[in-house]
mmCIF file of N, CA and C in Angstrom:
data_model
loop_
_atom_site.group_PDB
_atom_site.id
_atom_site.type_symbol
_atom_site.label_atom_id
_atom_site.label_comp_id
_atom_site.label_asym_id
_atom_site.label_seq_id
_atom_site.Cartn_x
_atom_site.Cartn_y
_atom_site.Cartn_z
ATOM 1 N N MET M 1094 -22.224 1.387 2.208
ATOM 2 C CA MET M 1094 -22.583 2.558 2.678
ATOM 3 C C MET M 1094 -23.961 2.663 2.072
ATOM 4 N N ASP M 1095 -24.754 3.317 2.640
ATOM 5 C CA ASP M 1095 -26.205 3.535 2.007
ATOM 6 C C ASP M 1095 -26.452 5.174 2.413
ATOM 7 N N PHE M 1096 -27.373 5.871 1.571
ATOM 8 C CA PHE M 1096 -27.406 7.352 2.293
ATOM 9 C C PHE M 1096 -28.869 7.560 1.428
ATOM 10 N N GLU M 1097 -29.112 8.161 2.083
ATOM 11 C CA GLU M 1097 -30.802 8.982 2.042
ATOM 12 C C GLU M 1097 -30.881 10.264 1.706
ATOM 13 N N ALA M 1098 -31.473 10.960 0.693
ATOM 14 C CA ALA M 1098 -31.239 12.540 0.536
ATOM 15 C C ALA M 1098 -32.633 13.157 0.794
ATOM 16 N N ILE M 1099 -32.612 13.934 1.582
ATOM 17 C CA ILE M 1099 -34.172 14.516 2.052
ATOM 18 C C ILE M 1099 -34.038 16.109 1.942
ATOM 19 N N MET M 1100 -34.876 16.697 0.893
ATOM 20 C CA MET M 1100 -34.904 17.925 0.699
ATOM 21 C C MET M 1100 -35.940 18.511 1.732
ATOM 22 N N MET M 1101 -35.649 20.129 1.899
ATOM 23 C CA MET M 1101 -36.997 20.558 2.447
ATOM 24 C C MET M 1101 -36.640 22.058 2.821
ATOM 25 N N GLU M 1102 -37.244 22.823 2.028
ATOM 26 C CA GLU M 1102 -37.055 24.096 2.126
ATOM 27 C C GLU M 1102 -35.610 24.826 2.084
ATOM 28 N N GLY M 1103 -35.104 24.501 0.907
ATOM 29 C CA GLY M 1103 -33.941 24.718 0.739
ATOM 30 C C GLY M 1103 -32.829 24.052 1.442
ATOM 31 N N ILE M 1104 -33.030 22.782 2.504
ATOM 32 C CA ILE M 1104 -32.073 22.474 2.925
ATOM 33 C C ILE M 1104 -32.158 20.929 2.850
ATOM 34 N N LEU M 1105 -30.821 20.570 2.361
ATOM 35 C CA LEU M 1105 -30.711 18.989 1.867
ATOM 36 C C LEU M 1105 -29.812 18.509 3.268
ATOM 37 N N ILE M 1106 -30.574 17.525 3.511
ATOM 38 C CA ILE M 1106 -30.202 16.738 4.241
ATOM 39 C C ILE M 1106 -29.968 15.217 3.780
ATOM 40 N N LEU M 1107 -28.500 14.825 3.812
ATOM 41 C CA LEU M 1107 -27.714 13.721 3.677
ATOM 42 C C LEU M 1107 -27.524 12.585 4.777
ATOM 43 N N LYS M 1108 -28.466 11.589 4.930
ATOM 44 C CA LYS M 1108 -27.976 10.567 5.982
ATOM 45 C C LYS M 1108 -27.395 9.648 5.412
ATOM 46 N N ILE M 1109 -26.141 9.278 6.099
ATOM 47 C CA ILE M 1109 -25.128 8.250 5.598
ATOM 48 C C ILE M 1109 -25.382 7.254 6.791
ATOM 49 N N LYS M 1110 -25.461 5.838 6.125
ATOM 50 C CA LYS M 1110 -25.560 4.576 7.310
ATOM 51 C C LYS M 1110 -24.291 3.863 6.640
ATOM 52 N N GLY M 1111 -23.645 3.064 7.559
ATOM 53 C CA GLY M 1111 -22.753 1.872 7.212
ATOM 54 C C GLY M 1111 -21.298 2.333 7.496
ATOM 55 N N GLU M 1112 -20.605 2.231 6.326
ATOM 56 C CA GLU M 1112 -19.320 2.428 6.576
ATOM 57 C C GLU M 1112 -18.963 3.391 5.325
ATOM 58 N N LEU M 1113 -18.086 4.332 6.162
ATOM 59 C CA LEU M 1113 -17.752 5.446 5.232
ATOM 60 C C LEU M 1113 -15.938 5.427 4.928
ATOM 61 N N ASP M 1114 -15.562 4.635 3.844
ATOM 62 C CA ASP M 1114 -14.009 3.897 3.742
ATOM 63 C C ASP M 1114 -13.919 4.439 2.197
ATOM 64 N N GLN M 1115 -12.678 4.424 1.914
ATOM 65 C CA GLN M 1115 -11.977 4.457 0.720
ATOM 66 C C GLN M 1115 -13.070 4.066 -0.453
ATOM 67 N N TYR M 1116 -13.468 2.965 -0.509
ATOM 68 C CA TYR M 1116 -14.214 2.155 -1.261
ATOM 69 C C TYR M 1116 -15.707 3.186 -1.838
ATOM 70 N N ASN M 1117 -16.312 3.278 -0.425
ATOM 71 C CA ASN M 1117 -17.803 4.104 -0.616
ATOM 72 C C ASN M 1117 -17.349 5.943 -0.645
ATOM 73 N N ALA M 1118 -16.389 6.339 -0.089
ATOM 74 C CA ALA M 1118 -16.067 7.522 -0.608
ATOM 75 C C ALA M 1118 -15.765 7.746 -2.048
ATOM 76 N N ASP M 1119 -15.289 7.131 -2.649
ATOM 77 C CA ASP M 1119 -14.860 7.058 -4.145
ATOM 78 C C ASP M 1119 -16.313 6.765 -5.122
ATOM 79 N N ARG M 1120 -17.020 6.049 -4.617
ATOM 80 C CA ARG M 1120 -18.390 5.586 -4.825
ATOM 81 C C ARG M 1120 -19.400 6.627 -5.424
ATOM 82 N N TYR M 1121 -19.293 7.361 -3.927
ATOM 83 C CA TYR M 1121 -20.384 8.442 -3.411
ATOM 84 C C TYR M 1121 -20.238 9.754 -3.937
ATOM 85 N N ARG M 1122 -18.723 10.327 -4.151
ATOM 86 C CA ARG M 1122 -18.264 11.595 -4.086
ATOM 87 C C ARG M 1122 -19.135 12.276 -5.054
ATOM 88 N N LEU M 1123 -19.338 11.649 -6.297
ATOM 89 C CA LEU M 1123 -19.810 12.773 -7.440
ATOM 90 C C LEU M 1123 -21.205 12.561 -6.921
ATOM 91 N N ARG M 1124 -22.013 11.764 -6.681
ATOM 92 C CA ARG M 1124 -23.356 11.675 -6.314
ATOM 93 C C ARG M 1124 -23.484 12.810 -5.306
ATOM 94 N N PHE M 1125 -22.990 13.111 -4.186
ATOM 95 C CA PHE M 1125 -23.025 13.815 -3.028
ATOM 96 C C PHE M 1125 -22.826 15.317 -3.837
ATOM 97 N N ASP M 1126 -21.667 15.562 -4.476
ATOM 98 C CA ASP M 1126 -21.318 16.718 -5.040
ATOM 99 C C ASP M 1126 -22.797 17.460 -6.020
ATOM 100 N N MET M 1127 -23.120 16.363 -6.799
ATOM 101 C CA MET M 1127 -24.181 16.846 -7.918
ATOM 102 C C MET M 1127 -25.421 17.006 -6.818
ATOM 103 N N LYS M 1128 -25.737 16.756 -5.760
ATOM 104 C CA LYS M 1128 -26.766 17.145 -5.102
ATOM 105 C C LYS M 1128 -26.578 18.243 -4.084
ATOM 106 N N ILE M 1129 -25.129 18.781 -3.805
ATOM 107 C CA ILE M 1129 -24.936 19.994 -3.344
ATOM 108 C C ILE M 1129 -24.968 21.219 -4.048
ATOM 109 N N VAL M 1130 -24.478 21.269 -4.924
ATOM 110 C CA VAL M 1130 -24.321 22.011 -5.900
ATOM 111 C C VAL M 1130 -25.792 22.550 -6.759
ATOM 112 N N SER M 1131 -27.017 21.834 -6.349
ATOM 113 C CA SER M 1131 -28.062 22.130 -7.124
ATOM 114 C C SER M 1131 -28.570 23.417 -6.688
ATOM 115 N N PRO M 1132 -29.151 24.322 -7.442
ATOM 116 C CA PRO M 1132 -29.675 25.678 -7.368
ATOM 117 C C PRO M 1132 -30.431 26.201 -6.123
ATOM 118 N N GLU M 1133 -31.243 24.929 -5.825
ATOM 119 C CA GLU M 1133 -32.376 25.136 -4.673
ATOM 120 C C GLU M 1133 -31.923 24.599 -3.461
ATOM 121 N N VAL M 1134 -30.589 24.378 -3.315
ATOM 122 C CA VAL M 1134 -29.754 23.964 -1.985
ATOM 123 C C VAL M 1134 -29.342 25.440 -1.634
ATOM 124 N N GLN M 1135 -29.490 25.584 -0.115
ATOM 125 C CA GLN M 1135 -28.892 26.851 0.619
ATOM 126 C C GLN M 1135 -27.967 26.248 1.495
ATOM 127 N N LYS M 1136 -28.339 25.139 2.356
ATOM 128 C CA LYS M 1136 -27.757 24.560 3.451
ATOM 129 C C LYS M 1136 -27.872 23.266 3.159
ATOM 130 N N VAL M 1137 -26.598 22.720 3.907
ATOM 131 C CA VAL M 1137 -26.658 21.052 3.515
ATOM 132 C C VAL M 1137 -26.227 20.581 5.035
ATOM 133 N N VAL M 1138 -27.146 19.336 5.528
ATOM 134 C CA VAL M 1138 -26.482 18.893 6.729
ATOM 135 C C VAL M 1138 -26.259 17.222 6.342
ATOM 136 N N ILE M 1139 -25.104 16.762 6.877
ATOM 137 C CA ILE M 1139 -24.797 15.482 6.416
ATOM 138 C C ILE M 1139 -24.804 14.836 7.794
ATOM 139 N N ASP M 1140 -25.674 13.866 7.804
ATOM 140 C CA ASP M 1140 -26.131 13.358 9.310
ATOM 141 C C ASP M 1140 -25.250 11.923 9.126
ATOM 142 N N ILE M 1141 -24.226 11.854 9.961
ATOM 143 C CA ILE M 1141 -23.274 10.790 10.084
ATOM 144 C C ILE M 1141 -23.633 9.820 11.100
ATOM 145 N N SER M 1142 -24.493 10.092 12.052
ATOM 146 C CA SER M 1142 -25.088 9.613 13.163
ATOM 147 C C SER M 1142 -24.883 7.628 13.163
ATOM 148 N N GLU M 1143 -25.563 7.387 11.918
ATOM 149 C CA GLU M 1143 -25.413 6.052 11.751
ATOM 150 C C GLU M 1143 -24.468 5.332 10.825
ATOM 151 N N LEU M 1144 -23.163 5.783 11.293
ATOM 152 C CA LEU M 1144 -22.013 5.453 10.544
ATOM 153 C C LEU M 1144 -21.594 4.197 11.597
ATOM 154 N N SER M 1145 -21.042 3.451 11.224
ATOM 155 C CA SER M 1145 -20.456 2.011 12.119
ATOM 156 C C SER M 1145 -19.078 2.121 11.747
ATOM 157 N N PHE M 1146 -18.521 2.435 10.949
ATOM 158 C CA PHE M 1146 -17.177 2.903 10.598
ATOM 159 C C PHE M 1146 -16.774 3.911 9.816
ATOM 160 N N MET M 1147 -15.516 4.601 9.882
ATOM 161 C CA MET M 1147 -15.007 5.872 9.300
ATOM 162 C C MET M 1147 -13.637 5.675 9.454
ATOM 163 N N ASP M 1148 -12.836 6.047 7.961
ATOM 164 C CA ASP M 1148 -11.367 5.737 8.019
ATOM 165 C C ASP M 1148 -10.875 7.344 7.790
ATOM 166 N N SER M 1149 -10.065 7.241 6.935
ATOM 167 C CA SER M 1149 -9.191 8.310 6.929
ATOM 168 C C SER M 1149 -10.241 9.182 5.579
ATOM 169 N N SER M 1150 -10.302 8.294 4.363
ATOM 170 C CA SER M 1150 -10.894 8.451 3.319
ATOM 171 C C SER M 1150 -12.172 9.069 3.453
ATOM 172 N N GLY M 1151 -12.926 8.265 4.658
ATOM 173 C CA GLY M 1151 -14.183 8.964 5.173
ATOM 174 C C GLY M 1151 -13.988 10.617 5.496
ATOM 175 N N VAL M 1152 -12.921 10.669 6.501
ATOM 176 C CA VAL M 1152 -12.795 12.133 6.634
ATOM 177 C C VAL M 1152 -12.706 13.091 5.510
ATOM 178 N N GLY M 1153 -11.547 12.795 4.387
ATOM 179 C CA GLY M 1153 -11.008 13.272 3.552
ATOM 180 C C GLY M 1153 -12.595 13.515 2.467
ATOM 181 N N PHE M 1154 -13.188 12.711 2.758
ATOM 182 C CA PHE M 1154 -14.368 12.721 1.858
ATOM 183 C C PHE M 1154 -15.717 13.627 2.293
ATOM 184 N N LEU M 1155 -15.769 13.969 3.820
ATOM 185 C CA LEU M 1155 -16.308 15.179 4.364
ATOM 186 C C LEU M 1155 -15.507 16.301 3.873
ATOM 187 N N VAL M 1156 -14.660 16.458 4.547
ATOM 188 C CA VAL M 1156 -13.888 17.705 3.928
ATOM 189 C C VAL M 1156 -13.788 18.226 2.475
ATOM 190 N N GLY M 1157 -13.722 17.227 1.778
ATOM 191 C CA GLY M 1157 -14.356 17.439 0.252
ATOM 192 C C GLY M 1157 -15.532 17.844 -0.009
ATOM 193 N N ARG M 1158 -16.601 17.368 0.590
ATOM 194 C CA ARG M 1158 -17.986 17.943 0.292
ATOM 195 C C ARG M 1158 -18.230 19.561 1.146
ATOM 196 N N PHE M 1159 -17.406 19.767 2.187
ATOM 197 C CA PHE M 1159 -17.314 21.304 2.822
ATOM 198 C C PHE M 1159 -17.055 21.835 1.521
ATOM 199 N N ARG M 1160 -15.889 21.420 1.063
ATOM 200 C CA ARG M 1160 -15.297 22.640 0.047
ATOM 201 C C ARG M 1160 -15.925 22.887 -1.066
ATOM 202 N N THR M 1161 -16.740 21.722 -1.628
ATOM 203 C CA THR M 1161 -17.754 21.816 -2.508
ATOM 204 C C THR M 1161 -18.991 22.516 -2.024
ATOM 205 N N ALA M 1162 -19.442 22.881 -0.894
ATOM 206 C CA ALA M 1162 -20.453 23.386 -0.488
ATOM 207 C C ALA M 1162 -19.735 24.913 -0.724
ATOM 208 N N LYS M 1163 -18.593 25.222 0.060
ATOM 209 C CA LYS M 1163 -18.194 26.276 0.227
ATOM 210 C C LYS M 1163 -17.887 27.012 -1.021
ATOM 211 N N ALA M 1164 -17.251 26.382 -2.073
ATOM 212 C CA ALA M 1164 -17.184 26.752 -3.234
ATOM 213 C C ALA M 1164 -18.389 27.537 -3.887
ATOM 214 N N PHE M 1165 -19.613 26.912 -3.861
ATOM 215 C CA PHE M 1165 -20.748 27.453 -4.190
ATOM 216 C C PHE M 1165 -21.651 28.194 -3.167
ATOM 217 N N ALA M 1166 -20.799 28.485 -1.972
ATOM 218 C CA ALA M 1166 -21.306 29.316 -1.278
ATOM 219 C C ALA M 1166 -22.663 29.361 -0.253
ATOM 220 N N LYS M 1167 -22.628 27.593 0.008
ATOM 221 C CA LYS M 1167 -23.466 27.056 1.079
ATOM 222 C C LYS M 1167 -22.694 26.289 2.140
ATOM 223 N N GLU M 1168 -23.552 26.407 3.121
ATOM 224 C CA GLU M 1168 -23.548 26.063 4.333
ATOM 225 C C GLU M 1168 -23.608 24.812 4.511
ATOM 226 N N LEU M 1169 -22.207 24.079 5.261
ATOM 227 C CA LEU M 1169 -22.286 22.524 5.199
ATOM 228 C C LEU M 1169 -22.224 22.330 6.853
ATOM 229 N N VAL M 1170 -23.126 21.626 7.403
ATOM 230 C CA VAL M 1170 -22.797 20.995 8.851
ATOM 231 C C VAL M 1170 -23.048 19.688 9.151
ATOM 232 N N LEU M 1171 -22.416 18.904 10.084
ATOM 233 C CA LEU M 1171 -22.673 17.673 10.290
ATOM 234 C C LEU M 1171 -23.743 17.535 11.635
ATOM 235 N N VAL M 1172 -24.184 16.299 11.532
ATOM 236 C CA VAL M 1172 -24.838 15.849 12.488
ATOM 237 C C VAL M 1172 -23.753 14.387 13.359
ATOM 238 N N CYS M 1173 -23.443 14.213 14.287
ATOM 239 C CA CYS M 1173 -23.128 13.038 14.669
ATOM 240 C C CYS M 1173 -23.088 12.972 16.256
ATOM 241 N N ASN M 1174 -23.715 11.810 16.676
ATOM 242 C CA ASN M 1174 -23.920 11.541 18.086
ATOM 243 C C ASN M 1174 -23.204 10.441 18.623
ATOM 244 N N SER M 1175 -22.065 9.703 17.756
ATOM 245 C CA SER M 1175 -21.432 8.466 17.874
ATOM 246 C C SER M 1175 -20.141 9.090 18.732
ATOM 247 N N ASN M 1176 -19.879 8.406 19.770
ATOM 248 C CA ASN M 1176 -18.448 8.760 20.617
ATOM 249 C C ASN M 1176 -17.211 8.313 19.664
ATOM 250 N N TYR M 1177 -17.265 7.101 18.843
ATOM 251 C CA TYR M 1177 -16.133 6.907 18.099
ATOM 252 C C TYR M 1177 -16.023 7.909 16.879
ATOM 253 N N ILE M 1178 -17.014 8.448 16.229
ATOM 254 C CA ILE M 1178 -16.861 8.984 15.175
ATOM 255 C C ILE M 1178 -16.489 10.574 15.703
ATOM 256 N N ASN M 1179 -16.909 10.796 16.686
ATOM 257 C CA ASN M 1179 -16.869 12.102 17.323
ATOM 258 C C ASN M 1179 -15.085 12.433 17.675
ATOM 259 N N LYS M 1180 -14.920 11.346 18.328
ATOM 260 C CA LYS M 1180 -13.166 11.068 18.497
ATOM 261 C C LYS M 1180 -12.479 11.135 17.167
ATOM 262 N N LEU M 1181 -12.674 10.335 16.617
ATOM 263 C CA LEU M 1181 -11.896 10.818 15.075
ATOM 264 C C LEU M 1181 -12.009 12.141 14.398
ATOM 265 N N LEU M 1182 -13.149 12.523 14.457
ATOM 266 C CA LEU M 1182 -13.006 13.985 14.196
ATOM 267 C C LEU M 1182 -12.807 15.007 14.884
ATOM 268 N N SER M 1183 -12.706 14.653 16.085
ATOM 269 C CA SER M 1183 -11.843 15.704 16.854
ATOM 270 C C SER M 1183 -10.177 15.642 16.736
ATOM 271 N N THR M 1184 -10.223 14.208 16.633
ATOM 272 C CA THR M 1184 -8.445 13.847 16.477
ATOM 273 C C THR M 1184 -7.818 14.602 14.761
ATOM 274 N N CYS M 1185 -8.785 14.927 14.087
ATOM 275 C CA CYS M 1185 -8.435 15.455 12.784
ATOM 276 C C CYS M 1185 -8.500 16.578 12.606
ATOM 277 N N GLY M 1186 -9.210 17.047 13.652
ATOM 278 C CA GLY M 1186 -9.171 18.690 13.770
ATOM 279 C C GLY M 1186 -10.627 18.961 12.687
ATOM 280 N N ILE M 1187 -11.315 18.122 12.266
ATOM 281 C CA ILE M 1187 -12.517 18.794 11.488
ATOM 282 C C ILE M 1187 -13.551 19.314 12.305
ATOM 283 N N GLU M 1188 -13.472 19.544 13.554
ATOM 284 C CA GLU M 1188 -14.724 20.454 14.280
ATOM 285 C C GLU M 1188 -14.542 21.839 14.262
ATOM 286 N N LYS M 1189 -13.000 22.281 13.826
ATOM 287 C CA LYS M 1189 -12.461 23.639 13.352
ATOM 288 C C LYS M 1189 -13.014 24.251 12.047
ATOM 289 N N LEU M 1190 -13.120 23.315 11.361
ATOM 290 C CA LEU M 1190 -13.599 23.534 10.148
ATOM 291 C C LEU M 1190 -15.067 23.390 9.866
ATOM 292 N N ILE M 1191 -15.718 22.458 10.528
ATOM 293 C CA ILE M 1191 -17.134 21.964 9.760
ATOM 294 C C ILE M 1191 -17.733 22.281 11.442
ATOM 295 N N LYS M 1192 -18.897 22.899 11.486
ATOM 296 C CA LYS M 1192 -19.832 22.981 12.384
ATOM 297 C C LYS M 1192 -20.511 21.694 12.738
ATOM 298 N N LYS M 1193 -20.501 20.909 14.034
ATOM 299 C CA LYS M 1193 -21.105 19.690 14.488
ATOM 300 C C LYS M 1193 -21.989 20.076 15.327
ATOM 301 N N TYR M 1194 -23.264 19.040 15.143
ATOM 302 C CA TYR M 1194 -24.233 18.949 16.221
ATOM 303 C C TYR M 1194 -24.633 17.633 16.379
ATOM 304 N N THR M 1195 -25.556 17.582 17.570
ATOM 305 C CA THR M 1195 -25.741 16.078 17.936
ATOM 306 C C THR M 1195 -27.100 15.611 17.361
ATOM 307 N N THR M 1196 -27.849 16.434 16.794
ATOM 308 C CA THR M 1196 -28.953 16.306 16.349
ATOM 309 C C THR M 1196 -29.559 16.959 15.083
ATOM 310 N N ILE M 1197 -30.076 16.172 14.045
ATOM 311 C CA ILE M 1197 -30.823 17.252 13.127
ATOM 312 C C ILE M 1197 -31.805 18.406 13.392
ATOM 313 N N GLU M 1198 -32.338 18.189 14.770
ATOM 314 C CA GLU M 1198 -33.117 19.298 14.972
ATOM 315 C C GLU M 1198 -32.194 20.458 15.545
ATOM 316 N N GLU M 1199 -31.072 20.340 15.926
ATOM 317 C CA GLU M 1199 -30.124 21.586 16.212
ATOM 318 C C GLU M 1199 -29.625 21.927 14.834
ATOM 319 N N ALA M 1200 -29.247 21.030 14.213
ATOM 320 C CA ALA M 1200 -28.679 21.784 13.143
ATOM 321 C C ALA M 1200 -29.419 22.476 11.929
ATOM 322 N N LEU M 1201 -30.828 21.985 12.207
ATOM 323 C CA LEU M 1201 -31.656 22.878 11.268
ATOM 324 C C LEU M 1201 -32.042 24.149 11.747
ATOM 325 N N SER M 1202 -31.913 24.796 13.150
ATOM 326 C CA SER M 1202 -32.245 25.700 13.964
ATOM 327 C C SER M 1202 -31.162 26.661 13.603
#
């Protein structure tokens, strides 16, 4: 897994690429949380459009980042246009918890 963090006007965009599995979720949990709780961040957009694989640990990772953002009164949304990942998120009920968009532009509006 690789990720890129972009900050623009109070919005933190975290682009995740590759695989989001237990190994990577454990490796990146603290890094993501440190960025999310930063005082200048008001909204977090996690872009998972370029994920090639995600398992239940990846789902747990996303829920954990949502809880971190919520604890610090920040909005967190997802961007995903992969049928495979969308089906997994839908099956797990994530869409009831976290707003999901198909493009970054939609998420930023």
